[in-house]
Amino acid sequence: MSSKKYDELKASKEALEKEQVASRAKVDELTNSLKEREQKLASMERAMNEQQKILDDLRNQVNTALAGFNQGDLSVSIRDGKVYVSMSDKLLFATGSTKVNANGQKALDQLVSVLKKNQEVGVMVEGHTDDVEVLPGTKNIADNWDLSVLRATEITRLMATRGLSPDRITPAGRAFFQPVDTGRSADAKAKNRRTEIILTPDFSEIYKILGIKA
């Protein structure tokens, strides 16, 4: 074998060895990247499971506390990372009234007892009406905006007097602009006359794991 041929073979061998080293490095890089992704995915899955567990536990506590009331007048559900407690106006108020009746006060007392045990949970009280106009001349109530807001603030005030810290509660009035049933029947309108108490747990630590800004 000539010296020139030998040098060519040697150079070719060295080039192949370099390619193998580069290929192994690339494989190692991809393997490490895959492991990191798997670990991140596992962390995200644990965080999401923890979030769901917190929501499920809160919903179950509320359901247990309100079990003695007519289930046709209230519902407890999880939506968008929050627990929604929906109470009919029949449970809470007389027609056109902004004062919570005795049975409604009992229901709110039971809910407050749960919230006192879950101090990290924020509370929004949303008043909702149907689209029937408020009767002209109704004392202190100009329209459905007024009615929904006054009912929300009344419930907020009542929950605060029961010992819930006022800085945890936000009242809001939606009037008839977020109906749950767009039908025109009496039953559809009744569904829309409700108060939704929206419970928001503190997921800030979980959001950190997921890389989400709270």
Coordinates of C-alpha atoms in Angstrom, one line a residue:
M1 CA 0.0 0.0 0.0
S2 CA 1.4 3.3 -1.0
S3 CA 2.0 6.0 1.6
K4 CA -0.5 8.3 -0.1
K5 CA -3.2 5.6 0.0
Y6 CA -2.4 4.9 3.6
D7 CA -2.8 8.5 4.5
E8 CA -6.1 8.7 2.7
L9 CA -7.4 5.7 4.6
K10 CA -6.2 7.1 7.9
A11 CA -7.8 10.4 7.3
S12 CA -11.1 8.6 6.3
K13 CA -10.9 6.6 9.5
E14 CA -10.3 9.7 11.6
A15 CA -13.2 11.4 9.9
L16 CA -15.5 8.5 10.6
E17 CA -14.4 8.4 14.3
K18 CA -15.2 12.1 14.6
E19 CA -18.6 11.6 13.1
Q20 CA -19.3 8.8 15.6
V21 CA -18.2 11.0 18.5
A22 CA -20.4 13.8 17.2
S23 CA -23.3 11.3 16.7
R24 CA -22.9 9.9 20.3
A25 CA -22.9 13.5 21.7
K26 CA -26.0 14.3 19.7
V27 CA -27.7 11.1 21.0
D28 CA -26.7 12.0 24.6
E29 CA -28.0 15.6 24.1
L30 CA -31.3 14.3 22.8
T31 CA -31.6 11.7 25.6
N32 CA -31.0 14.3 28.2
S33 CA -33.5 16.7 26.6
L34 CA -36.1 13.9 26.5
K35 CA -35.5 13.1 30.2
E36 CA -35.9 16.8 31.1
R37 CA -39.1 16.9 29.1
E38 CA -40.4 13.7 30.8
Q39 CA -39.6 15.2 34.2
K40 CA -41.3 18.5 33.4
L41 CA -44.3 16.6 32.1
A42 CA -44.4 14.5 35.2
S43 CA -44.2 17.7 37.4
M44 CA -47.0 19.3 35.4
E45 CA -49.2 16.2 35.7
R46 CA -48.6 16.1 39.5
A47 CA -49.5 19.8 39.7
M48 CA -52.6 19.4 37.7
N49 CA -53.7 16.4 39.7
E50 CA -53.1 18.4 42.9
Q51 CA -55.2 21.3 41.5
Q52 CA -58.0 19.0 40.7
K53 CA -57.8 17.4 44.1
I54 CA -58.1 20.8 45.8
L55 CA -61.2 21.6 43.7
D56 CA -62.8 18.2 44.3
D57 CA -62.2 18.5 48.0
L58 CA -63.7 22.0 48.1
R59 CA -66.7 21.0 46.0
N60 CA -67.3 17.9 48.3
Q61 CA -67.2 20.1 51.4
V62 CA -69.7 22.5 50.0
N63 CA -72.0 19.7 48.8
T64 CA -71.9 18.1 52.3
A65 CA -72.6 21.5 54.0
L66 CA -75.6 22.2 51.7
A67 CA -77.0 18.6 51.6
G68 CA -80.0 19.5 53.7
F69 CA -81.4 22.0 51.2
N70 CA -83.6 21.4 48.2
Q71 CA -81.1 20.3 45.5
G72 CA -83.4 21.8 42.8
D73 CA -82.6 25.2 44.2
L74 CA -78.8 24.9 44.1
S75 CA -76.0 23.3 42.3
V76 CA -72.3 22.9 43.0
S77 CA -69.9 22.5 40.0
I78 CA -66.3 22.9 38.9
R79 CA -65.6 25.1 35.9
D80 CA -62.4 26.9 34.7
G81 CA -60.5 26.0 37.9
K82 CA -63.2 27.4 40.2
V83 CA -66.0 26.0 42.3
Y84 CA -69.4 27.5 41.4
V85 CA -72.2 27.5 43.9
S86 CA -75.4 28.5 42.1
M87 CA -78.4 29.3 44.3
S88 CA -81.9 30.1 42.9
D89 CA -83.6 33.3 43.8
K90 CA -86.4 31.1 45.3
L91 CA -83.9 29.8 47.9
L92 CA -82.6 33.2 48.8
F93 CA -85.1 36.0 48.1
A94 CA -88.8 36.9 47.9
T95 CA -89.8 38.2 44.4
G96 CA -88.2 41.6 43.8
S97 CA -86.6 41.6 47.2
T98 CA -83.0 42.3 48.0
K99 CA -83.2 40.8 51.6
V100 CA -82.1 37.2 52.1
N101 CA -84.9 35.1 53.6
A102 CA -84.5 32.8 56.6
N103 CA -83.8 29.7 54.6
G104 CA -81.3 31.5 52.4
Q105 CA -79.5 32.7 55.5
K106 CA -79.2 29.2 56.8
A107 CA -77.7 28.0 53.4
L108 CA -75.2 30.9 53.5
D109 CA -74.3 30.1 57.1
Q110 CA -73.4 26.6 56.0
L111 CA -71.3 27.9 53.1
V112 CA -69.5 30.4 55.3
S113 CA -68.6 27.6 57.8
V114 CA -66.8 25.8 54.9
L115 CA -65.1 29.0 53.8
K116 CA -63.8 29.7 57.3
K117 CA -62.0 26.3 57.1
N118 CA -60.5 27.3 53.7
Q119 CA -59.0 30.7 54.3
E120 CA -57.0 30.7 51.0
V121 CA -60.2 30.6 48.9
G122 CA -61.4 33.9 47.3
V123 CA -65.1 34.5 46.9
M124 CA -67.0 36.4 44.2
V125 CA -70.8 36.9 44.6
E126 CA -72.6 37.4 41.3
G127 CA -76.2 38.4 41.1
H128 CA -78.2 37.3 38.0
T129 CA -81.7 38.2 36.9
D130 CA -84.1 37.2 34.1
D131 CA -84.8 39.8 31.4
V132 CA -88.2 40.9 32.8
E133 CA -88.1 44.6 33.6
V134 CA -88.4 45.7 37.2
L135 CA -91.8 47.1 37.9
P136 CA -91.8 50.9 37.6
G137 CA -91.8 52.6 41.0
T138 CA -90.2 49.6 42.8
K139 CA -88.6 51.2 45.8
N140 CA -84.8 51.8 45.5
I141 CA -84.5 49.5 42.5
A142 CA -84.3 51.2 39.1
D143 CA -83.6 48.2 36.9
N144 CA -82.2 44.7 36.7
W145 CA -78.7 46.0 37.1
D146 CA -79.7 47.5 40.5
L147 CA -81.5 44.3 41.5
S148 CA -78.6 42.0 40.7
V149 CA -76.0 44.3 42.4
L150 CA -78.1 44.9 45.5
R151 CA -78.6 41.2 45.9
A152 CA -74.9 40.5 45.5
T153 CA -73.9 43.2 48.0
E154 CA -76.6 42.0 50.5
I155 CA -75.1 38.5 50.4
T156 CA -71.6 39.8 50.7
R157 CA -72.6 41.9 53.7
L158 CA -74.3 38.9 55.3
M159 CA -71.3 36.6 54.8
A160 CA -69.1 39.3 56.3
T161 CA -71.3 39.6 59.4
R162 CA -71.0 35.8 59.8
G163 CA -67.3 36.2 60.2
L164 CA -65.9 35.9 56.7
S165 CA -63.2 38.5 56.1
P166 CA -64.6 41.3 53.8
D167 CA -61.4 41.5 51.8
R168 CA -62.0 38.0 50.5
I169 CA -65.4 38.8 49.0
T170 CA -66.2 40.7 45.8
P171 CA -69.8 41.4 44.9
A172 CA -70.9 41.8 41.2
G173 CA -74.1 42.3 39.4
R174 CA -74.7 40.8 35.9
A175 CA -78.3 41.7 35.4
F176 CA -79.7 39.4 32.6
F177 CA -76.6 39.4 30.4
Q178 CA -75.3 35.9 31.3
P179 CA -78.3 33.6 31.1
V180 CA -77.9 29.9 31.6
D181 CA -81.0 29.3 29.5
T182 CA -82.0 31.5 26.6
G183 CA -85.5 30.1 26.3
R184 CA -88.6 32.1 26.8
S185 CA -90.5 29.7 29.1
A186 CA -91.2 30.4 32.8
D187 CA -88.7 27.6 33.7
A188 CA -86.0 29.1 31.6
K189 CA -86.5 32.5 33.2
A190 CA -86.4 30.9 36.7
K191 CA -83.1 29.3 35.9
N192 CA -81.6 32.7 35.1
R193 CA -82.7 34.2 38.4
R194 CA -79.9 33.1 40.5
T195 CA -76.9 34.0 42.6
E196 CA -73.6 32.4 41.8
I197 CA -71.0 32.3 44.5
I198 CA -67.7 31.6 42.8
L199 CA -64.9 30.1 44.9
T200 CA -61.3 30.5 43.8
P201 CA -58.6 28.5 45.6
D202 CA -55.1 29.9 45.7
F203 CA -53.1 28.0 43.1
S204 CA -50.1 30.3 43.1
E205 CA -47.6 27.5 44.1
I206 CA -49.0 25.1 41.5
Y207 CA -48.8 27.8 38.8
K208 CA -45.1 28.2 39.6
I209 CA -44.6 24.5 38.9
L210 CA -46.5 24.9 35.7
G211 CA -44.6 28.0 34.7
I212 CA -47.8 30.1 34.6
K213 CA -48.0 33.7 35.9
A214 CA -50.8 34.0 38.4

